[in-house]
Amino acid sequence: MEFIDTASFHSFSFRLICIKIEHVQLQENNERTEARRMSIIDIITPVFMMAVMVVIGLVTSKMIDVSVETRRFISFVAINFALPAVVVYSIFQLDFNSSTWASFAMVYACALGLTWTGMALGYSIGRSFHYTDMEARQLAIVSGCGNTGFIGIPLITILFGTEAGSYAAVYDAGTMTSVFTIGILLLKPGRFSFRQLTAILNTPFLSLVCSVLLASAGIMLPMIFLETVNTISGLAAPLAMILIGLLIPTITSANWKMVKTGYKRFMGTAILVKVFTVPAAACLLVWLLPIPALLAKIIIVQASMPTFTLATVLFERYIHGGSKQLGIVALIATTVLSLLLLPLTVFIAQHITG
């Protein structure tokens, strides 16, 4: 009888332990589900905010007459004040050591490699579709060169924090290096001139170099200055998205008709390469190489950025004829798709990096 009671007791105890384990596992599953839910919300929220800003720009352009000078003013403030503020504040949040320099070199090298890959694919596909040599060169630029500064830096800062903004700026430096070397050579064939590299010396790039030199030397900026810079940096994303909204009405029906009649494959290739192929190559790259998780996410998101804004300026300067308007059409089309696919891109980046 005592044996039966003891066996029953052990059986009852075992059941209690099993129930407790199931309860703990259920609680952990609920916590993981909630964490995934929160991460999805964290991803969607900035995308929604930026989409609203684009709509604000579009609605504003419909309600009032927005001149070229107004758009130029917004672009000037964003590029020369807001973006440098993001870069400066991000850099001074870093602890500089040998690992930091290695991370900078890794991000810069990945930026060059992915940009060149997109440009090579764009040019090759353009020639296979029997576009003219200059049109294939245009396709190379809109396919490979992303908006890693104007949109990428503020977006990554919102998604991954201020530290990530510094690495996003380094990636943008790689993009700009490609634009003002290979990009200019594509649009203006001839001998390479080092004078072309002076175009890289824009305000965000100079802010990056100066901030890195000061921070790595242990020179800290006054707190009041850093707080002011942080406030100004908050203008970067709104100004960039509002400007995109203001640019949408500048695409005339003639531009859309030109794309429909003779450049469907051109635009399709630009979207395929810039929005899908280059980000896929970035995912493969960070999966194969031992790249830290934060850097891997930055590289993937920056690789998925739409065609860079300067494409329209470069086409206007170096190209004669109707095809120079392809830059603005590619900018709008890839921007819309990139923003729509951004939650999926970040989700994939998180999954790959664990």
Short mmCIF file of C-alpha atoms in Angstrom, two decimals:
data_model
loop_
_atom_site.label_atom_id
_atom_site.label_comp_id
_atom_site.label_asym_id
_atom_site.label_seq_id
_atom_site.Cartn_x
_atom_site.Cartn_y
_atom_site.Cartn_z
CA MET A 1 0.00 0.00 0.00
CA GLU A 2 2.85 2.33 0.88
CA PHE A 3 4.47 1.38 -2.44
CA ILE A 4 1.30 2.35 -4.30
CA ASP A 5 1.07 5.66 -2.46
CA THR A 6 4.71 6.46 -3.20
CA ALA A 7 4.29 5.60 -6.88
CA SER A 8 1.17 7.75 -7.08
CA PHE A 9 2.99 10.61 -5.43
CA HIS A 10 5.90 10.41 -7.88
CA SER A 11 3.47 10.18 -10.80
CA PHE A 12 1.60 13.24 -9.56
CA SER A 13 4.85 15.15 -9.06
CA PHE A 14 6.00 14.24 -12.56
CA ARG A 15 2.73 15.57 -14.01
CA LEU A 16 3.15 18.82 -12.10
CA ILE A 17 6.68 19.24 -13.45
CA CYS A 18 5.46 18.58 -17.02
CA ILE A 19 2.66 21.12 -16.60
CA LYS A 20 5.17 23.66 -15.24
CA ILE A 21 7.53 23.08 -18.19
CA GLU A 22 4.65 23.46 -20.68
CA HIS A 23 3.61 26.68 -18.95
CA VAL A 24 7.15 28.09 -19.13
CA GLN A 25 7.47 27.09 -22.81
CA LEU A 26 4.11 28.66 -23.61
CA GLN A 27 5.18 31.85 -21.82
CA GLU A 28 8.46 31.96 -23.76
CA ASN A 29 6.61 31.40 -27.04
CA ASN A 30 4.24 34.25 -26.19
CA GLU A 31 7.19 36.50 -25.37
CA ARG A 32 8.91 35.62 -28.66
CA THR A 33 5.68 36.26 -30.57
CA GLU A 34 5.27 39.59 -28.82
CA ALA A 35 8.89 40.48 -29.59
CA ARG A 36 8.36 39.65 -33.27
CA ARG A 37 5.18 41.71 -33.21
CA MET A 38 7.01 44.66 -31.71
CA SER A 39 9.86 44.37 -34.19
CA ILE A 40 7.39 44.39 -37.09
CA ILE A 41 5.74 47.48 -35.63
CA ASP A 42 9.16 49.09 -35.20
CA ILE A 43 9.87 48.41 -38.88
CA ILE A 44 6.53 49.55 -40.26
CA THR A 45 6.30 52.74 -38.18
CA PRO A 46 9.20 54.67 -39.80
CA VAL A 47 8.10 53.51 -43.26
CA PHE A 48 4.58 54.77 -42.57
CA MET A 49 5.97 58.07 -41.26
CA MET A 50 8.09 58.57 -44.37
CA ALA A 51 5.19 57.66 -46.66
CA VAL A 52 3.05 60.28 -44.91
CA MET A 53 5.78 62.88 -45.49
CA VAL A 54 5.85 62.02 -49.20
CA VAL A 55 2.07 62.48 -49.33
CA ILE A 56 2.41 65.84 -47.55
CA GLY A 57 4.84 66.96 -50.24
CA LEU A 58 2.54 65.72 -53.01
CA VAL A 59 -0.57 67.38 -51.53
CA THR A 60 1.34 70.62 -50.98
CA SER A 61 2.42 70.69 -54.63
CA LYS A 62 -1.22 70.28 -55.68
CA MET A 63 -2.51 73.06 -53.42
CA ILE A 64 0.14 75.73 -53.98
CA ASP A 65 2.55 76.60 -56.78
CA VAL A 66 5.90 75.12 -55.75
CA SER A 67 8.68 76.74 -57.74
CA VAL A 68 12.03 75.30 -58.73
CA GLU A 69 13.66 77.64 -56.22
CA THR A 70 11.51 76.23 -53.41
CA ARG A 71 12.58 72.69 -54.22
CA ARG A 72 16.17 73.84 -54.48
CA PHE A 73 15.91 75.50 -51.06
CA ILE A 74 14.62 72.29 -49.42
CA SER A 75 17.33 70.25 -51.11
CA PHE A 76 20.02 72.75 -50.05
CA VAL A 77 18.96 72.74 -46.39
CA ALA A 78 18.75 68.94 -46.30
CA ILE A 79 22.12 68.32 -47.97
CA ASN A 80 24.14 71.11 -46.35
CA PHE A 81 22.68 71.22 -42.83
CA ALA A 82 20.41 68.30 -41.91
CA LEU A 83 22.46 65.41 -43.34
CA PRO A 84 25.79 66.73 -41.98
CA ALA A 85 24.10 67.05 -38.59
CA VAL A 86 23.08 63.37 -38.72
CA VAL A 87 26.65 62.40 -39.63
CA VAL A 88 28.34 64.55 -36.96
CA TYR A 89 26.04 63.42 -34.15
CA SER A 90 26.38 59.76 -35.15
CA ILE A 91 30.17 59.83 -35.32
CA PHE A 92 30.50 61.35 -31.84
CA GLN A 93 28.45 58.50 -30.38
CA LEU A 94 31.15 55.97 -31.37
CA ASP A 95 34.05 54.66 -29.31
CA PHE A 96 36.97 54.70 -31.74
CA ASN A 97 39.35 51.74 -31.77
CA SER A 98 40.87 49.35 -34.30
CA SER A 99 37.54 47.54 -34.63
CA THR A 100 35.80 50.80 -35.59
CA TRP A 101 38.30 51.46 -38.39
CA ALA A 102 37.96 47.88 -39.63
CA SER A 103 34.17 48.28 -39.67
CA PHE A 104 34.47 51.51 -41.67
CA ALA A 105 36.73 49.79 -44.22
CA MET A 106 34.37 46.82 -44.49
CA VAL A 107 31.28 48.99 -45.09
CA TYR A 108 33.11 51.19 -47.61
CA ALA A 109 34.38 48.17 -49.57
CA CYS A 110 30.91 46.60 -49.63
CA ALA A 111 29.44 49.89 -50.88
CA LEU A 112 31.91 50.02 -53.76
CA GLY A 113 31.38 46.36 -54.68
CA LEU A 114 27.58 46.47 -54.62
CA THR A 115 27.39 49.78 -56.50
CA TRP A 116 29.73 48.53 -59.22
CA THR A 117 27.74 45.29 -59.47
CA GLY A 118 24.50 47.21 -60.08
CA MET A 119 26.16 49.45 -62.66
CA ALA A 120 27.68 46.49 -64.53
CA LEU A 121 24.36 44.65 -64.62
CA GLY A 122 22.46 47.74 -65.77
CA TYR A 123 24.88 48.45 -68.60
CA SER A 124 25.03 44.82 -69.76
CA ILE A 125 21.24 44.44 -69.82
CA GLY A 126 20.83 47.80 -71.57
CA ARG A 127 23.16 46.74 -74.38
CA SER A 128 21.40 43.37 -74.69
CA PHE A 129 18.12 45.26 -75.21
CA HIS A 130 19.80 47.21 -78.06
CA TYR A 131 19.55 50.59 -76.39
CA THR A 132 22.07 53.16 -77.55
CA ASP A 133 25.42 53.20 -75.77
CA MET A 134 24.50 56.38 -73.87
CA GLU A 135 21.12 54.98 -72.81
CA ALA A 136 22.85 51.84 -71.54
CA ARG A 137 25.22 54.07 -69.58
CA GLN A 138 22.24 55.89 -68.06
CA LEU A 139 20.72 52.55 -67.13
CA ALA A 140 23.98 51.58 -65.43
CA ILE A 141 23.84 54.68 -63.22
CA VAL A 142 20.18 54.44 -62.20
CA SER A 143 20.60 50.70 -61.55
CA GLY A 144 23.75 50.91 -59.45
CA CYS A 145 23.84 54.23 -57.61
CA GLY A 146 21.46 54.40 -54.65
CA ASN A 147 20.06 57.25 -52.59
CA THR A 148 22.24 56.20 -49.66
CA GLY A 149 22.69 59.72 -48.34
CA PHE A 150 19.55 61.76 -48.81
CA ILE A 151 17.23 58.89 -47.81
CA GLY A 152 19.55 56.15 -46.55
CA ILE A 153 21.35 57.96 -43.71
CA PRO A 154 18.26 59.37 -41.92
CA LEU A 155 16.28 56.16 -42.53
CA ILE A 156 18.96 53.90 -41.04
CA THR A 157 19.35 56.27 -38.09
CA ILE A 158 15.63 55.92 -37.41
CA LEU A 159 15.68 52.13 -37.81
CA PHE A 160 18.91 51.16 -36.03
CA GLY A 161 19.95 54.13 -33.90
CA THR A 162 22.51 56.94 -34.01
CA GLU A 163 25.56 54.65 -34.11
CA ALA A 164 24.23 53.07 -37.30
CA GLY A 165 24.00 56.51 -38.90
CA SER A 166 27.80 56.83 -38.90
CA TYR A 167 28.24 53.57 -40.81
CA ALA A 168 25.44 54.60 -43.19
CA ALA A 169 27.46 57.76 -43.93
CA VAL A 170 30.54 55.63 -44.71
CA TYR A 171 28.44 53.52 -47.11
CA ASP A 172 27.24 56.73 -48.76
CA ALA A 173 30.87 57.81 -49.18
CA GLY A 174 31.42 54.61 -51.18
CA THR A 175 28.40 55.37 -53.34
CA MET A 176 29.56 58.94 -54.01
CA THR A 177 33.06 57.73 -54.86
CA SER A 178 31.52 55.46 -57.51
CA VAL A 179 29.24 58.21 -58.84
CA PHE A 180 32.00 60.77 -59.35
CA THR A 181 34.52 58.35 -60.84
CA ILE A 182 32.87 55.57 -62.87
CA GLY A 183 29.54 57.43 -63.08
CA ILE A 184 31.03 60.57 -64.63
CA LEU A 185 33.17 58.48 -66.97
CA LEU A 186 30.04 56.70 -68.18
CA LEU A 187 28.21 59.95 -68.91
CA LYS A 188 31.26 61.81 -70.18
CA PRO A 189 33.53 59.28 -71.91
CA GLY A 190 37.17 60.26 -72.07
CA ARG A 191 40.24 60.34 -69.91
CA PHE A 192 39.78 60.27 -66.18
CA SER A 193 40.61 63.51 -64.40
CA PHE A 194 41.28 63.82 -60.69
CA ARG A 195 39.39 67.11 -60.83
CA GLN A 196 36.24 64.99 -61.02
CA LEU A 197 36.92 63.79 -57.48
CA THR A 198 36.46 67.32 -56.14
CA ALA A 199 32.72 66.77 -56.62
CA ILE A 200 32.90 64.17 -53.82
CA LEU A 201 33.85 66.95 -51.42
CA ASN A 202 30.25 67.83 -50.59
CA THR A 203 29.10 68.89 -47.13
CA PRO A 204 28.07 65.44 -45.81
CA PHE A 205 31.38 63.90 -46.94
CA LEU A 206 33.45 66.70 -45.42
CA SER A 207 31.41 66.42 -42.21
CA LEU A 208 32.16 62.71 -42.11
CA VAL A 209 35.92 63.19 -42.58
CA CYS A 210 36.22 66.05 -40.07
CA SER A 211 34.09 64.29 -37.46
CA VAL A 212 36.06 61.05 -37.78
CA LEU A 213 39.37 62.90 -37.41
CA LEU A 214 38.21 64.82 -34.34
CA ALA A 215 36.47 61.90 -32.63
CA SER A 216 39.33 59.46 -33.29
CA ALA A 217 41.76 62.01 -31.81
CA GLY A 218 39.66 62.10 -28.64
CA ILE A 219 38.47 65.66 -29.18
CA MET A 220 34.91 65.97 -27.91
CA LEU A 221 32.50 68.71 -28.96
CA PRO A 222 30.65 70.76 -26.33
CA MET A 223 27.38 69.16 -25.23
CA ILE A 224 25.36 72.24 -26.19
CA PHE A 225 26.72 71.96 -29.75
CA LEU A 226 25.95 68.23 -29.97
CA GLU A 227 22.40 68.77 -28.71
CA THR A 228 21.88 71.49 -31.32
CA VAL A 229 23.26 69.22 -34.03
CA ASN A 230 20.96 66.42 -32.87
CA THR A 231 17.94 68.71 -33.17
CA ILE A 232 18.92 69.81 -36.68
CA SER A 233 19.46 66.17 -37.70
CA GLY A 234 15.76 65.55 -37.10
CA LEU A 235 15.03 67.62 -40.22
CA ALA A 236 16.82 65.20 -42.57
CA ALA A 237 14.13 62.53 -43.08
CA PRO A 238 11.14 64.93 -43.30
CA LEU A 239 12.87 67.23 -45.80
CA ALA A 240 14.03 64.31 -47.96
CA MET A 241 10.58 62.70 -48.13
CA ILE A 242 8.70 65.97 -48.63
CA LEU A 243 11.03 66.81 -51.53
CA ILE A 244 10.29 63.42 -53.12
CA GLY A 245 6.57 64.26 -52.86
CA LEU A 246 7.18 67.66 -54.46
CA LEU A 247 9.07 66.04 -57.35
CA ILE A 248 6.28 63.64 -58.32
CA PRO A 249 4.15 66.27 -60.17
CA THR A 250 7.22 67.34 -62.16
CA ILE A 251 6.93 64.12 -64.17
CA THR A 252 4.79 65.17 -67.11
CA SER A 253 2.44 63.00 -69.12
CA ALA A 254 4.99 63.23 -71.94
CA ASN A 255 7.60 61.63 -69.66
CA TRP A 256 5.27 58.74 -68.80
CA LYS A 257 4.34 58.36 -72.48
CA MET A 258 8.04 58.18 -73.39
CA VAL A 259 8.55 55.40 -70.85
CA LYS A 260 5.48 53.48 -72.06
CA THR A 261 6.35 53.71 -75.76
CA GLY A 262 10.10 53.13 -75.82
CA TYR A 263 11.54 52.62 -72.36
CA LYS A 264 9.42 50.01 -70.59
CA ARG A 265 12.30 47.57 -70.45
CA PHE A 266 14.65 50.37 -69.40
CA MET A 267 12.51 51.19 -66.36
CA GLY A 268 11.79 47.53 -65.68
CA THR A 269 15.52 46.78 -65.64
CA ALA A 270 16.26 49.74 -63.37
CA ILE A 271 13.64 48.51 -60.90
CA LEU A 272 14.71 44.86 -61.16
CA VAL A 273 18.39 45.60 -60.58
CA LYS A 274 18.15 48.46 -58.06
CA VAL A 275 15.23 47.24 -55.95
CA PHE A 276 15.68 43.46 -56.14
CA THR A 277 19.02 42.22 -57.54
CA VAL A 278 21.48 44.47 -55.68
CA PRO A 279 19.75 43.91 -52.29
CA ALA A 280 19.78 40.16 -53.01
CA ALA A 281 23.52 40.38 -53.72
CA ALA A 282 23.96 42.25 -50.42
CA CYS A 283 22.09 39.49 -48.56
CA LEU A 284 24.34 36.87 -50.16
CA LEU A 285 27.43 38.91 -49.30
CA VAL A 286 26.64 39.32 -45.59
CA TRP A 287 25.60 35.66 -45.39
CA LEU A 288 28.91 34.45 -46.82
CA LEU A 289 31.23 36.85 -44.99
CA PRO A 290 31.73 37.21 -41.20
CA ILE A 291 30.15 40.67 -41.01
CA PRO A 292 28.79 41.87 -37.62
CA ALA A 293 24.99 41.92 -37.37
CA LEU A 294 24.55 45.72 -37.25
CA LEU A 295 26.84 46.31 -40.22
CA ALA A 296 25.11 43.54 -42.17
CA LYS A 297 21.70 45.17 -41.65
CA ILE A 298 23.06 48.56 -42.70
CA ILE A 299 24.64 47.12 -45.86
CA ILE A 300 21.44 45.31 -46.87
CA VAL A 301 19.18 48.32 -46.27
CA GLN A 302 21.57 50.74 -47.99
CA ALA A 303 21.83 48.39 -50.98
CA SER A 304 18.02 48.50 -51.29
CA MET A 305 17.86 52.30 -51.47
CA PRO A 306 16.26 53.75 -54.63
CA THR A 307 18.04 55.59 -57.46
CA PHE A 308 20.00 58.56 -56.12
CA THR A 309 18.60 62.07 -56.46
CA LEU A 310 21.68 63.42 -58.26
CA ALA A 311 20.90 61.22 -61.26
CA THR A 312 18.49 63.86 -62.50
CA VAL A 313 21.13 66.59 -62.13
CA LEU A 314 23.84 64.57 -63.89
CA PHE A 315 21.55 63.57 -66.77
CA GLU A 316 20.48 67.20 -67.17
CA ARG A 317 24.11 68.29 -67.36
CA TYR A 318 25.68 65.64 -69.57
CA ILE A 319 22.85 64.30 -71.75
CA HIS A 320 21.05 66.02 -74.60
CA GLY A 321 17.64 64.85 -75.73
CA GLY A 322 14.47 63.43 -74.22
CA SER A 323 16.13 60.47 -72.50
CA LYS A 324 17.61 62.77 -69.86
CA GLN A 325 14.16 62.79 -68.21
CA LEU A 326 14.54 59.07 -67.45
CA GLY A 327 16.44 59.98 -64.29
CA ILE A 328 13.47 61.59 -62.55
CA VAL A 329 11.11 58.78 -63.61
CA ALA A 330 13.55 56.14 -62.32
CA LEU A 331 13.96 58.09 -59.07
CA ILE A 332 10.22 58.19 -58.35
CA ALA A 333 9.52 54.60 -59.45
CA THR A 334 12.35 53.04 -57.44
CA THR A 335 11.63 55.24 -54.40
CA VAL A 336 8.00 54.12 -54.21
CA LEU A 337 8.90 50.44 -54.59
CA SER A 338 11.82 50.65 -52.16
CA LEU A 339 9.64 52.16 -49.44
CA LEU A 340 6.91 49.57 -50.02
CA LEU A 341 9.42 46.71 -49.80
CA LEU A 342 11.41 48.19 -46.91
CA PRO A 343 9.62 46.22 -44.14
CA LEU A 344 10.36 42.99 -46.02
CA THR A 345 13.97 44.07 -46.58
CA VAL A 346 14.54 44.79 -42.88
CA PHE A 347 12.80 41.56 -41.89
CA ILE A 348 15.09 39.56 -44.21
CA ALA A 349 18.13 41.44 -42.88
CA GLN A 350 17.15 40.58 -39.29
CA HIS A 351 16.56 36.94 -40.23
CA ILE A 352 19.95 36.60 -41.97
CA THR A 353 21.84 38.28 -39.14
CA GLY A 354 20.01 36.32 -36.47
#
